[in-house]
Amino acid sequence: DAGVIQSPRHEVTEMGQEVTLRCKLISGHNSLFWYRQTMMRGLELLIYFNNNVPIDDSGMPEDRFSAKMPNASFSTLKIQPSEPRDSAVYFCASSLARAGSLKQYFGPGTRLTVT
Amino acid sequence: GQQLNQSPQSMFIQEGEDVSMNCTSSSIFNTWLWYKQDPGEGPVLLIALYKAGELTSNGRLTAQFGITRKDSFLNISASIPSDVGIYFCAGQPQDTGRRALTFGSGTRLQVQP
């Protein structure tokens, strides 16, 4: 089976532009997590969904960030308008929510550069 | 939020040496996981631990869930150059029902051939 798929792998954009990052979960999984990784702050959880429902979005930096799950296997993370401080690697992780299992499987990430 | 203290921050060792790293918290954790991240890639799950005292191996890797439930250890035996990367611990604090994990800051491992 394919792992978590993220696109694009690299994105370079100018400040003020809208950025959309995409993630496809592992088939059969029902939880999705969006993370941001920087040298200064490490891995930060932005938001996570369980069965398409956002459970915790307390890590979303501000209103410029939004995330959706239009269906059970796909999610988008949108930044509008983007700012240079948003430059980071964004990961999504997929998990099968069941008792006793918290294993998360990460995608390859999207490296975002905002100039 | 919960804090995980991971140490050491970095290690530089010779090929063939054994490696040990650990993760500690001031509060109790229900689950510990260890991940490895190669440059330009996402973290890859190595080992998951669910019970206090549990000792689990994955090839040359061995991890333990501390009996106090506030720490975990990862050991790598007979290191090889491809062990290079950043190792992260992650866990679920006891006082939350959230499925979200708390991650440590990582241990950067370099192996000299």
mmCIF file with all atom_site columns, C-alpha atoms in Angstrom:
data_model
loop_
_atom_site.group_PDB
_atom_site.id
_atom_site.type_symbol
_atom_site.label_atom_id
_atom_site.label_alt_id
_atom_site.label_comp_id
_atom_site.label_asym_id
_atom_site.label_entity_id
_atom_site.label_seq_id
_atom_site.pdbx_PDB_ins_code
_atom_site.Cartn_x
_atom_site.Cartn_y
_atom_site.Cartn_z
_atom_site.occupancy
_atom_site.B_iso_or_equiv
_atom_site.pdbx_formal_charge
_atom_site.auth_seq_id
_atom_site.auth_comp_id
_atom_site.auth_asym_id
_atom_site.auth_atom_id
_atom_site.pdbx_PDB_model_num
ATOM 1   C CA . ASP A 1 1   ? 0.000   0.000  0.000  1.00 0.00 ? 1   ASP A CA 1
ATOM 2   C CA . ALA A 1 2   ? 1.097   3.548  -0.629 1.00 0.00 ? 2   ALA A CA 1
ATOM 3   C CA . GLY A 1 3   ? 2.121   5.638  2.342  1.00 0.00 ? 3   GLY A CA 1
ATOM 4   C CA . VAL A 1 4   ? 0.990   9.168  3.076  1.00 0.00 ? 4   VAL A CA 1
ATOM 5   C CA . ILE A 1 5   ? 1.168   11.303 -0.052 1.00 0.00 ? 5   ILE A CA 1
ATOM 6   C CA . GLN A 1 6   ? 1.852   15.031 0.120  1.00 0.00 ? 6   GLN A CA 1
ATOM 7   C CA . SER A 1 7   ? 1.988   17.599 -2.629 1.00 0.00 ? 7   SER A CA 1
ATOM 8   C CA . PRO A 1 8   ? 3.743   19.660 -3.641 1.00 0.00 ? 8   PRO A CA 1
ATOM 9   C CA . ARG A 1 9   ? 7.090   18.562 -2.207 1.00 0.00 ? 9   ARG A CA 1
ATOM 10  C CA . HIS A 1 10  ? 8.462   22.071 -2.589 1.00 0.00 ? 10  HIS A CA 1
ATOM 11  C CA . GLU A 1 11  ? 6.682   25.411 -2.824 1.00 0.00 ? 11  GLU A CA 1
ATOM 12  C CA . VAL A 1 12  ? 8.237   28.813 -3.266 1.00 0.00 ? 12  VAL A CA 1
ATOM 13  C CA . THR A 1 13  ? 5.906   31.781 -3.199 1.00 0.00 ? 13  THR A CA 1
ATOM 14  C CA . GLU A 1 14  ? 5.880   35.480 -2.567 1.00 0.00 ? 14  GLU A CA 1
ATOM 15  C CA . MET A 1 15  ? 4.550   37.091 0.548  1.00 0.00 ? 15  MET A CA 1
ATOM 16  C CA . GLY A 1 16  ? 0.816   37.706 0.311  1.00 0.00 ? 16  GLY A CA 1
ATOM 17  C CA . GLN A 1 17  ? 0.089   34.801 -1.985 1.00 0.00 ? 17  GLN A CA 1
ATOM 18  C CA . GLU A 1 18  ? -2.238  31.946 -1.117 1.00 0.00 ? 18  GLU A CA 1
ATOM 19  C CA . VAL A 1 19  ? -0.636  28.564 -0.524 1.00 0.00 ? 19  VAL A CA 1
ATOM 20  C CA . THR A 1 20  ? -2.461  25.216 -0.526 1.00 0.00 ? 20  THR A CA 1
ATOM 21  C CA . LEU A 1 21  ? -0.796  22.064 0.728  1.00 0.00 ? 21  LEU A CA 1
ATOM 22  C CA . ARG A 1 22  ? -2.358  18.672 0.072  1.00 0.00 ? 22  ARG A CA 1
ATOM 23  C CA . CYS A 1 23  ? -2.320  15.337 1.846  1.00 0.00 ? 23  CYS A CA 1
ATOM 24  C CA . LYS A 1 24  ? -3.721  11.904 1.081  1.00 0.00 ? 24  LYS A CA 1
ATOM 25  C CA . LEU A 1 25  ? -4.078  9.497  4.010  1.00 0.00 ? 25  LEU A CA 1
ATOM 26  C CA . ILE A 1 26  ? -3.091  5.870  4.037  1.00 0.00 ? 26  ILE A CA 1
ATOM 27  C CA . SER A 1 27  ? -6.023  3.790  2.820  1.00 0.00 ? 27  SER A CA 1
ATOM 28  C CA . GLY A 1 28  ? -8.250  2.777  5.725  1.00 0.00 ? 28  GLY A CA 1
ATOM 29  C CA . HIS A 1 29  ? -6.875  5.330  8.175  1.00 0.00 ? 29  HIS A CA 1
ATOM 30  C CA . ASN A 1 30  ? -9.261  7.767  9.812  1.00 0.00 ? 30  ASN A CA 1
ATOM 31  C CA . SER A 1 31  ? -7.112  10.304 11.673 1.00 0.00 ? 31  SER A CA 1
ATOM 32  C CA . LEU A 1 32  ? -5.023  13.023 10.108 1.00 0.00 ? 32  LEU A CA 1
ATOM 33  C CA . PHE A 1 33  ? -2.520  15.360 11.713 1.00 0.00 ? 33  PHE A CA 1
ATOM 34  C CA . TRP A 1 34  ? -0.871  18.479 10.255 1.00 0.00 ? 34  TRP A CA 1
ATOM 35  C CA . TYR A 1 35  ? 2.539   19.443 11.671 1.00 0.00 ? 35  TYR A CA 1
ATOM 36  C CA . ARG A 1 36  ? 5.002   22.222 11.003 1.00 0.00 ? 36  ARG A CA 1
ATOM 37  C CA . GLN A 1 37  ? 8.741   21.754 11.512 1.00 0.00 ? 37  GLN A CA 1
ATOM 38  C CA . THR A 1 38  ? 11.325  24.504 11.899 1.00 0.00 ? 38  THR A CA 1
ATOM 39  C CA . MET A 1 39  ? 14.815  24.572 13.344 1.00 0.00 ? 39  MET A CA 1
ATOM 40  C CA . MET A 1 40  ? 13.747  26.936 16.097 1.00 0.00 ? 40  MET A CA 1
ATOM 41  C CA . ARG A 1 41  ? 10.507  25.292 17.206 1.00 0.00 ? 41  ARG A CA 1
ATOM 42  C CA . GLY A 1 42  ? 10.892  21.667 16.143 1.00 0.00 ? 42  GLY A CA 1
ATOM 43  C CA . LEU A 1 43  ? 7.757   19.678 15.290 1.00 0.00 ? 43  LEU A CA 1
ATOM 44  C CA . GLU A 1 44  ? 4.571   21.524 16.142 1.00 0.00 ? 44  GLU A CA 1
ATOM 45  C CA . LEU A 1 45  ? 1.080   20.086 15.844 1.00 0.00 ? 45  LEU A CA 1
ATOM 46  C CA . LEU A 1 46  ? -1.179  22.463 13.962 1.00 0.00 ? 46  LEU A CA 1
ATOM 47  C CA . ILE A 1 47  ? -4.475  20.570 13.825 1.00 0.00 ? 47  ILE A CA 1
ATOM 48  C CA . TYR A 1 48  ? -5.831  17.056 13.768 1.00 0.00 ? 48  TYR A CA 1
ATOM 49  C CA . PHE A 1 49  ? -8.960  15.400 12.451 1.00 0.00 ? 49  PHE A CA 1
ATOM 50  C CA . ASN A 1 50  ? -10.727 12.229 13.451 1.00 0.00 ? 50  ASN A CA 1
ATOM 51  C CA . ASN A 1 51  ? -13.252 10.837 10.978 1.00 0.00 ? 51  ASN A CA 1
ATOM 52  C CA . ASN A 1 52  ? -13.163 14.097 9.003  1.00 0.00 ? 52  ASN A CA 1
ATOM 53  C CA . VAL A 1 53  ? -13.995 16.185 12.088 1.00 0.00 ? 53  VAL A CA 1
ATOM 54  C CA . PRO A 1 54  ? -11.463 18.717 13.414 1.00 0.00 ? 54  PRO A CA 1
ATOM 55  C CA . ILE A 1 55  ? -10.697 17.705 17.006 1.00 0.00 ? 55  ILE A CA 1
ATOM 56  C CA . ASP A 1 56  ? -8.027  20.149 18.084 1.00 0.00 ? 56  ASP A CA 1
ATOM 57  C CA . ASP A 1 57  ? -6.955  23.226 16.144 1.00 0.00 ? 57  ASP A CA 1
ATOM 58  C CA . SER A 1 58  ? -5.274  24.996 19.039 1.00 0.00 ? 58  SER A CA 1
ATOM 59  C CA . GLY A 1 59  ? -1.932  24.795 17.258 1.00 0.00 ? 59  GLY A CA 1
ATOM 60  C CA . MET A 1 60  ? -3.075  26.737 14.208 1.00 0.00 ? 60  MET A CA 1
ATOM 61  C CA . PRO A 1 61  ? -1.008  29.927 14.355 1.00 0.00 ? 61  PRO A CA 1
ATOM 62  C CA . GLU A 1 62  ? -3.685  32.398 13.349 1.00 0.00 ? 62  GLU A CA 1
ATOM 63  C CA . ASP A 1 63  ? -6.651  32.969 11.113 1.00 0.00 ? 63  ASP A CA 1
ATOM 64  C CA . ARG A 1 64  ? -4.459  32.938 8.046  1.00 0.00 ? 64  ARG A CA 1
ATOM 65  C CA . PHE A 1 65  ? -4.265  29.171 8.406  1.00 0.00 ? 65  PHE A CA 1
ATOM 66  C CA . SER A 1 66  ? -7.169  26.861 7.646  1.00 0.00 ? 66  SER A CA 1
ATOM 67  C CA . ALA A 1 67  ? -7.469  23.118 7.151  1.00 0.00 ? 67  ALA A CA 1
ATOM 68  C CA . LYS A 1 68  ? -10.203 20.962 5.689  1.00 0.00 ? 68  LYS A CA 1
ATOM 69  C CA . MET A 1 69  ? -11.009 17.335 5.046  1.00 0.00 ? 69  MET A CA 1
ATOM 70  C CA . PRO A 1 70  ? -13.458 17.315 2.140  1.00 0.00 ? 70  PRO A CA 1
ATOM 71  C CA . ASN A 1 71  ? -13.515 13.520 2.259  1.00 0.00 ? 71  ASN A CA 1
ATOM 72  C CA . ALA A 1 72  ? -12.216 10.668 4.375  1.00 0.00 ? 72  ALA A CA 1
ATOM 73  C CA . SER A 1 73  ? -8.902  10.319 2.597  1.00 0.00 ? 73  SER A CA 1
ATOM 74  C CA . PHE A 1 74  ? -7.851  13.830 1.649  1.00 0.00 ? 74  PHE A CA 1
ATOM 75  C CA . SER A 1 75  ? -6.968  17.055 3.423  1.00 0.00 ? 75  SER A CA 1
ATOM 76  C CA . THR A 1 76  ? -5.778  20.533 2.539  1.00 0.00 ? 76  THR A CA 1
ATOM 77  C CA . LEU A 1 77  ? -3.909  23.115 4.590  1.00 0.00 ? 77  LEU A CA 1
ATOM 78  C CA . LYS A 1 78  ? -4.288  26.639 3.278  1.00 0.00 ? 78  LYS A CA 1
ATOM 79  C CA . ILE A 1 79  ? -2.342  29.741 4.186  1.00 0.00 ? 79  ILE A CA 1
ATOM 80  C CA . GLN A 1 80  ? -3.818  33.039 3.033  1.00 0.00 ? 80  GLN A CA 1
ATOM 81  C CA . PRO A 1 81  ? -2.057  35.427 2.903  1.00 0.00 ? 81  PRO A CA 1
ATOM 82  C CA . SER A 1 82  ? 1.348   33.801 3.331  1.00 0.00 ? 82  SER A CA 1
ATOM 83  C CA . GLU A 1 83  ? 4.169   35.508 5.207  1.00 0.00 ? 83  GLU A CA 1
ATOM 84  C CA . PRO A 1 84  ? 7.941   34.848 5.312  1.00 0.00 ? 84  PRO A CA 1
ATOM 85  C CA . ARG A 1 85  ? 7.650   33.496 8.870  1.00 0.00 ? 85  ARG A CA 1
ATOM 86  C CA . ASP A 1 86  ? 5.454   30.701 7.507  1.00 0.00 ? 86  ASP A CA 1
ATOM 87  C CA . SER A 1 87  ? 8.522   29.215 5.816  1.00 0.00 ? 87  SER A CA 1
ATOM 88  C CA . ALA A 1 88  ? 8.912   25.697 7.200  1.00 0.00 ? 88  ALA A CA 1
ATOM 89  C CA . VAL A 1 89  ? 8.437   22.040 6.339  1.00 0.00 ? 89  VAL A CA 1
ATOM 90  C CA . TYR A 1 90  ? 4.817   20.976 6.685  1.00 0.00 ? 90  TYR A CA 1
ATOM 91  C CA . PHE A 1 91  ? 4.048   17.338 7.371  1.00 0.00 ? 91  PHE A CA 1
ATOM 92  C CA . CYS A 1 92  ? 0.827   15.449 7.512  1.00 0.00 ? 92  CYS A CA 1
ATOM 93  C CA . ALA A 1 93  ? 0.568   12.188 9.388  1.00 0.00 ? 93  ALA A CA 1
ATOM 94  C CA . SER A 1 94  ? -2.012  9.439  9.091  1.00 0.00 ? 94  SER A CA 1
ATOM 95  C CA . SER A 1 95  ? -3.282  7.156  11.826 1.00 0.00 ? 95  SER A CA 1
ATOM 96  C CA . LEU A 1 96  ? -5.877  4.481  12.411 1.00 0.00 ? 96  LEU A CA 1
ATOM 97  C CA . ALA A 1 97  ? -7.817  5.532  15.478 1.00 0.00 ? 97  ALA A CA 1
ATOM 98  C CA . ARG A 1 98  ? -8.449  2.456  17.594 1.00 0.00 ? 98  ARG A CA 1
ATOM 99  C CA . ALA A 1 99  ? -8.037  1.621  21.238 1.00 0.00 ? 99  ALA A CA 1
ATOM 100 C CA . GLY A 1 100 ? -4.439  1.434  22.329 1.00 0.00 ? 100 GLY A CA 1
ATOM 101 C CA . SER A 1 101 ? -2.867  2.508  19.061 1.00 0.00 ? 101 SER A CA 1
ATOM 102 C CA . LEU A 1 102 ? -1.381  5.951  18.611 1.00 0.00 ? 102 LEU A CA 1
ATOM 103 C CA . LYS A 1 103 ? 0.987   5.173  15.762 1.00 0.00 ? 103 LYS A CA 1
ATOM 104 C CA . GLN A 1 104 ? 1.252   8.012  13.293 1.00 0.00 ? 104 GLN A CA 1
ATOM 105 C CA . TYR A 1 105 ? 2.757   7.624  9.841  1.00 0.00 ? 105 TYR A CA 1
ATOM 106 C CA . PHE A 1 106 ? 4.263   10.718 8.305  1.00 0.00 ? 106 PHE A CA 1
ATOM 107 C CA . GLY A 1 107 ? 4.316   11.887 4.730  1.00 0.00 ? 107 GLY A CA 1
ATOM 108 C CA . PRO A 1 108 ? 7.487   13.194 3.046  1.00 0.00 ? 108 PRO A CA 1
ATOM 109 C CA . GLY A 1 109 ? 6.575   16.810 3.783  1.00 0.00 ? 109 GLY A CA 1
ATOM 110 C CA . THR A 1 110 ? 6.178   20.011 1.820  1.00 0.00 ? 110 THR A CA 1
ATOM 111 C CA . ARG A 1 111 ? 9.019   22.495 2.094  1.00 0.00 ? 111 ARG A CA 1
ATOM 112 C CA . LEU A 1 112 ? 7.474   25.962 1.925  1.00 0.00 ? 112 LEU A CA 1
ATOM 113 C CA . THR A 1 113 ? 9.532   29.060 1.279  1.00 0.00 ? 113 THR A CA 1
ATOM 114 C CA . VAL A 1 114 ? 7.818   32.443 1.396  1.00 0.00 ? 114 VAL A CA 1
ATOM 115 C CA . THR A 1 115 ? 9.930   35.317 0.093  1.00 0.00 ? 115 THR A CA 1
ATOM 116 C CA . GLY B 2 1   ? 1.636   22.120 27.274 1.00 0.00 ? 1   GLY B CA 1
ATOM 117 C CA . GLN B 2 2   ? 3.524   18.982 28.092 1.00 0.00 ? 2   GLN B CA 1
ATOM 118 C CA . GLN B 2 3   ? 7.284   19.102 27.685 1.00 0.00 ? 3   GLN B CA 1
ATOM 119 C CA . LEU B 2 4   ? 9.577   16.268 26.707 1.00 0.00 ? 4   LEU B CA 1
ATOM 120 C CA . ASN B 2 5   ? 13.271  16.617 27.445 1.00 0.00 ? 5   ASN B CA 1
ATOM 121 C CA . GLN B 2 6   ? 15.298  14.611 24.989 1.00 0.00 ? 6   GLN B CA 1
ATOM 122 C CA . SER B 2 7   ? 19.016  14.052 25.431 1.00 0.00 ? 7   SER B CA 1
ATOM 123 C CA . PRO B 2 8   ? 21.607  14.265 24.224 1.00 0.00 ? 8   PRO B CA 1
ATOM 124 C CA . GLN B 2 9   ? 20.881  16.932 21.633 1.00 0.00 ? 9   GLN B CA 1
ATOM 125 C CA . SER B 2 10  ? 23.560  15.514 19.361 1.00 0.00 ? 10  SER B CA 1
ATOM 126 C CA . MET B 2 11  ? 26.030  12.663 19.240 1.00 0.00 ? 11  MET B CA 1
ATOM 127 C CA . PHE B 2 12  ? 29.055  11.975 17.094 1.00 0.00 ? 12  PHE B CA 1
ATOM 128 C CA . ILE B 2 13  ? 30.240  8.385  17.292 1.00 0.00 ? 13  ILE B CA 1
ATOM 129 C CA . GLN B 2 14  ? 32.408  5.890  15.467 1.00 0.00 ? 14  GLN B CA 1
ATOM 130 C CA . GLU B 2 15  ? 30.896  3.137  13.371 1.00 0.00 ? 15  GLU B CA 1
ATOM 131 C CA . GLY B 2 16  ? 30.394  0.020  15.480 1.00 0.00 ? 16  GLY B CA 1
ATOM 132 C CA . GLU B 2 17  ? 29.751  1.841  18.724 1.00 0.00 ? 17  GLU B CA 1
ATOM 133 C CA . ASP B 2 18  ? 26.564  1.481  20.709 1.00 0.00 ? 18  ASP B CA 1
ATOM 134 C CA . VAL B 2 19  ? 24.316  4.514  21.179 1.00 0.00 ? 19  VAL B CA 1
ATOM 135 C CA . SER B 2 20  ? 21.920  5.416  23.934 1.00 0.00 ? 20  SER B CA 1
ATOM 136 C CA . MET B 2 21  ? 19.476  8.309  24.105 1.00 0.00 ? 21  MET B CA 1
ATOM 137 C CA . ASN B 2 22  ? 16.572  9.108  26.363 1.00 0.00 ? 22  ASN B CA 1
ATOM 138 C CA . CYS B 2 23  ? 13.469  11.154 26.818 1.00 0.00 ? 23  CYS B CA 1
ATOM 139 C CA . THR B 2 24  ? 12.043  12.375 30.111 1.00 0.00 ? 24  THR B CA 1
ATOM 140 C CA . SER B 2 25  ? 8.939   14.173 31.267 1.00 0.00 ? 25  SER B CA 1
ATOM 141 C CA . SER B 2 26  ? 7.727   15.658 34.516 1.00 0.00 ? 26  SER B CA 1
ATOM 142 C CA . SER B 2 27  ? 4.370   13.950 34.036 1.00 0.00 ? 27  SER B CA 1
ATOM 143 C CA . ILE B 2 28  ? 3.180   10.429 33.313 1.00 0.00 ? 28  ILE B CA 1
ATOM 144 C CA . PHE B 2 29  ? 2.834   9.246  29.733 1.00 0.00 ? 29  PHE B CA 1
ATOM 145 C CA . ASN B 2 30  ? 0.578   6.451  28.462 1.00 0.00 ? 30  ASN B CA 1
ATOM 146 C CA . THR B 2 31  ? 2.502   5.739  25.282 1.00 0.00 ? 31  THR B CA 1
ATOM 147 C CA . TRP B 2 32  ? 6.010   6.287  23.980 1.00 0.00 ? 32  TRP B CA 1
ATOM 148 C CA . LEU B 2 33  ? 7.068   6.164  20.355 1.00 0.00 ? 33  LEU B CA 1
ATOM 149 C CA . TRP B 2 34  ? 10.442  6.592  18.704 1.00 0.00 ? 34  TRP B CA 1
ATOM 150 C CA . TYR B 2 35  ? 10.912  8.025  15.223 1.00 0.00 ? 35  TYR B CA 1
ATOM 151 C CA . LYS B 2 36  ? 13.891  8.562  12.926 1.00 0.00 ? 36  LYS B CA 1
ATOM 152 C CA . GLN B 2 37  ? 14.067  11.371 10.406 1.00 0.00 ? 37  GLN B CA 1
ATOM 153 C CA . ASP B 2 38  ? 16.458  11.360 7.465  1.00 0.00 ? 38  ASP B CA 1
ATOM 154 C CA . PRO B 2 39  ? 17.340  14.647 5.759  1.00 0.00 ? 39  PRO B CA 1
ATOM 155 C CA . GLY B 2 40  ? 14.566  15.841 3.470  1.00 0.00 ? 40  GLY B CA 1
ATOM 156 C CA . GLU B 2 41  ? 12.159  13.139 4.616  1.00 0.00 ? 41  GLU B CA 1
ATOM 157 C CA . GLY B 2 42  ? 9.372   12.731 7.129  1.00 0.00 ? 42  GLY B CA 1
ATOM 158 C CA . PRO B 2 43  ? 9.852   10.947 10.471 1.00 0.00 ? 43  PRO B CA 1
ATOM 159 C CA . VAL B 2 44  ? 9.627   7.169  10.246 1.00 0.00 ? 44  VAL B CA 1
ATOM 160 C CA . LEU B 2 45  ? 8.176   5.166  13.109 1.00 0.00 ? 45  LEU B CA 1
ATOM 161 C CA . LEU B 2 46  ? 10.739  2.823  14.684 1.00 0.00 ? 46  LEU B CA 1
ATOM 162 C CA . ILE B 2 47  ? 9.198   1.462  17.860 1.00 0.00 ? 47  ILE B CA 1
ATOM 163 C CA . ALA B 2 48  ? 5.982   1.938  19.866 1.00 0.00 ? 48  ALA B CA 1
ATOM 164 C CA . LEU B 2 49  ? 5.710   1.193  23.601 1.00 0.00 ? 49  LEU B CA 1
ATOM 165 C CA . TYR B 2 50  ? 2.460   0.914  25.529 1.00 0.00 ? 50  TYR B CA 1
ATOM 166 C CA . LYS B 2 51  ? 3.200   -0.540 28.977 1.00 0.00 ? 51  LYS B CA 1
ATOM 167 C CA . ALA B 2 52  ? 5.467   0.540  31.810 1.00 0.00 ? 52  ALA B CA 1
ATOM 168 C CA . GLY B 2 53  ? 8.602   -1.583 31.808 1.00 0.00 ? 53  GLY B CA 1
ATOM 169 C CA . GLU B 2 54  ? 8.024   -2.788 28.250 1.00 0.00 ? 54  GLU B CA 1
ATOM 170 C CA . LEU B 2 55  ? 11.198  -3.563 26.337 1.00 0.00 ? 55  LEU B CA 1
ATOM 171 C CA . THR B 2 56  ? 10.879  -3.845 22.562 1.00 0.00 ? 56  THR B CA 1
ATOM 172 C CA . SER B 2 57  ? 13.440  -4.483 19.852 1.00 0.00 ? 57  SER B CA 1
ATOM 173 C CA . ASN B 2 58  ? 13.495  -3.732 16.149 1.00 0.00 ? 58  ASN B CA 1
ATOM 174 C CA . GLY B 2 59  ? 16.677  -5.139 14.683 1.00 0.00 ? 59  GLY B CA 1
ATOM 175 C CA . ARG B 2 60  ? 19.617  -3.350 16.276 1.00 0.00 ? 60  ARG B CA 1
ATOM 176 C CA . LEU B 2 61  ? 17.261  -0.934 18.020 1.00 0.00 ? 61  LEU B CA 1
ATOM 177 C CA . THR B 2 62  ? 15.894  -1.509 21.505 1.00 0.00 ? 62  THR B CA 1
ATOM 178 C CA . ALA B 2 63  ? 13.552  0.821  23.355 1.00 0.00 ? 63  ALA B CA 1
ATOM 179 C CA . GLN B 2 64  ? 12.152  0.727  26.855 1.00 0.00 ? 64  GLN B CA 1
ATOM 180 C CA . PHE B 2 65  ? 9.146   2.310  28.521 1.00 0.00 ? 65  PHE B CA 1
ATOM 181 C CA . GLY B 2 66  ? 10.397  3.472  31.923 1.00 0.00 ? 66  GLY B CA 1
ATOM 182 C CA . ILE B 2 67  ? 8.741   1.966  34.987 1.00 0.00 ? 67  ILE B CA 1
ATOM 183 C CA . THR B 2 68  ? 7.936   5.419  36.345 1.00 0.00 ? 68  THR B CA 1
ATOM 184 C CA . ARG B 2 69  ? 6.118   6.089  33.045 1.00 0.00 ? 69  ARG B CA 1
ATOM 185 C CA . LYS B 2 70  ? 7.967   9.391  32.860 1.00 0.00 ? 70  LYS B CA 1
ATOM 186 C CA . ASP B 2 71  ? 10.811  8.312  30.620 1.00 0.00 ? 71  ASP B CA 1
ATOM 187 C CA . SER B 2 72  ? 11.874  6.158  27.726 1.00 0.00 ? 72  SER B CA 1
ATOM 188 C CA . PHE B 2 73  ? 15.201  4.996  26.310 1.00 0.00 ? 73  PHE B CA 1
ATOM 189 C CA . LEU B 2 74  ? 16.386  4.074  22.845 1.00 0.00 ? 74  LEU B CA 1
ATOM 190 C CA . ASN B 2 75  ? 19.545  2.081  22.280 1.00 0.00 ? 75  ASN B CA 1
ATOM 191 C CA . ILE B 2 76  ? 21.220  1.359  18.965 1.00 0.00 ? 76  ILE B CA 1
ATOM 192 C CA . SER B 2 77  ? 23.794  -1.417 18.929 1.00 0.00 ? 77  SER B CA 1
ATOM 193 C CA . ALA B 2 78  ? 26.736  -1.670 16.552 1.00 0.00 ? 78  ALA B CA 1
ATOM 194 C CA . SER B 2 79  ? 25.989  1.583  14.754 1.00 0.00 ? 79  SER B CA 1
ATOM 195 C CA . ILE B 2 80  ? 26.429  1.853  10.990 1.00 0.00 ? 80  ILE B CA 1
ATOM 196 C CA . PRO B 2 81  ? 26.632  4.933  8.741  1.00 0.00 ? 81  PRO B CA 1
ATOM 197 C CA . SER B 2 82  ? 22.972  4.681  7.698  1.00 0.00 ? 82  SER B CA 1
ATOM 198 C CA . ASP B 2 83  ? 21.945  5.232  11.324 1.00 0.00 ? 83  ASP B CA 1
ATOM 199 C CA . VAL B 2 84  ? 22.715  8.909  10.750 1.00 0.00 ? 84  VAL B CA 1
ATOM 200 C CA . GLY B 2 85  ? 19.672  11.100 11.266 1.00 0.00 ? 85  GLY B CA 1
ATOM 201 C CA . ILE B 2 86  ? 17.537  12.753 13.894 1.00 0.00 ? 86  ILE B CA 1
ATOM 202 C CA . TYR B 2 87  ? 15.783  10.558 16.431 1.00 0.00 ? 87  TYR B CA 1
ATOM 203 C CA . PHE B 2 88  ? 12.598  11.832 18.039 1.00 0.00 ? 88  PHE B CA 1
ATOM 204 C CA . CYS B 2 89  ? 10.712  10.528 21.013 1.00 0.00 ? 89  CYS B CA 1
ATOM 205 C CA . ALA B 2 90  ? 6.978   11.151 21.175 1.00 0.00 ? 90  ALA B CA 1
ATOM 206 C CA . GLY B 2 91  ? 4.310   10.297 23.650 1.00 0.00 ? 91  GLY B CA 1
ATOM 207 C CA . GLN B 2 92  ? 0.770   10.713 24.837 1.00 0.00 ? 92  GLN B CA 1
ATOM 208 C CA . PRO B 2 93  ? 0.443   12.352 28.270 1.00 0.00 ? 93  PRO B CA 1
ATOM 209 C CA . GLN B 2 94  ? -1.798  10.531 30.731 1.00 0.00 ? 94  GLN B CA 1
ATOM 210 C CA . ASP B 2 95  ? -3.927  13.562 31.558 1.00 0.00 ? 95  ASP B CA 1
ATOM 211 C CA . THR B 2 96  ? -5.293  14.013 28.088 1.00 0.00 ? 96  THR B CA 1
ATOM 212 C CA . GLY B 2 97  ? -7.686  12.049 25.954 1.00 0.00 ? 97  GLY B CA 1
ATOM 213 C CA . ARG B 2 98  ? -6.259  13.590 22.829 1.00 0.00 ? 98  ARG B CA 1
ATOM 214 C CA . ARG B 2 99  ? -4.747  11.351 20.199 1.00 0.00 ? 99  ARG B CA 1
ATOM 215 C CA . ALA B 2 100 ? -2.158  14.011 19.497 1.00 0.00 ? 100 ALA B CA 1
ATOM 216 C CA . LEU B 2 101 ? 1.438   13.229 20.402 1.00 0.00 ? 101 LEU B CA 1
ATOM 217 C CA . THR B 2 102 ? 3.945   15.438 22.154 1.00 0.00 ? 102 THR B CA 1
ATOM 218 C CA . PHE B 2 103 ? 7.348   15.345 20.456 1.00 0.00 ? 103 PHE B CA 1
ATOM 219 C CA . GLY B 2 104 ? 10.806  15.800 21.912 1.00 0.00 ? 104 GLY B CA 1
ATOM 220 C CA . SER B 2 105 ? 13.293  18.145 20.305 1.00 0.00 ? 105 SER B CA 1
ATOM 221 C CA . GLY B 2 106 ? 15.317  15.319 18.780 1.00 0.00 ? 106 GLY B CA 1
ATOM 222 C CA . THR B 2 107 ? 18.773  13.752 19.063 1.00 0.00 ? 107 THR B CA 1
ATOM 223 C CA . ARG B 2 108 ? 20.979  14.315 16.029 1.00 0.00 ? 108 ARG B CA 1
ATOM 224 C CA . LEU B 2 109 ? 23.206  11.285 15.436 1.00 0.00 ? 109 LEU B CA 1
ATOM 225 C CA . GLN B 2 110 ? 26.299  11.331 13.287 1.00 0.00 ? 110 GLN B CA 1
ATOM 226 C CA . VAL B 2 111 ? 28.299  8.173  12.625 1.00 0.00 ? 111 VAL B CA 1
ATOM 227 C CA . GLN B 2 112 ? 31.906  8.294  11.494 1.00 0.00 ? 112 GLN B CA 1
ATOM 228 C CA . PRO B 2 113 ? 32.726  5.378  9.162  1.00 0.00 ? 113 PRO B CA 1
#
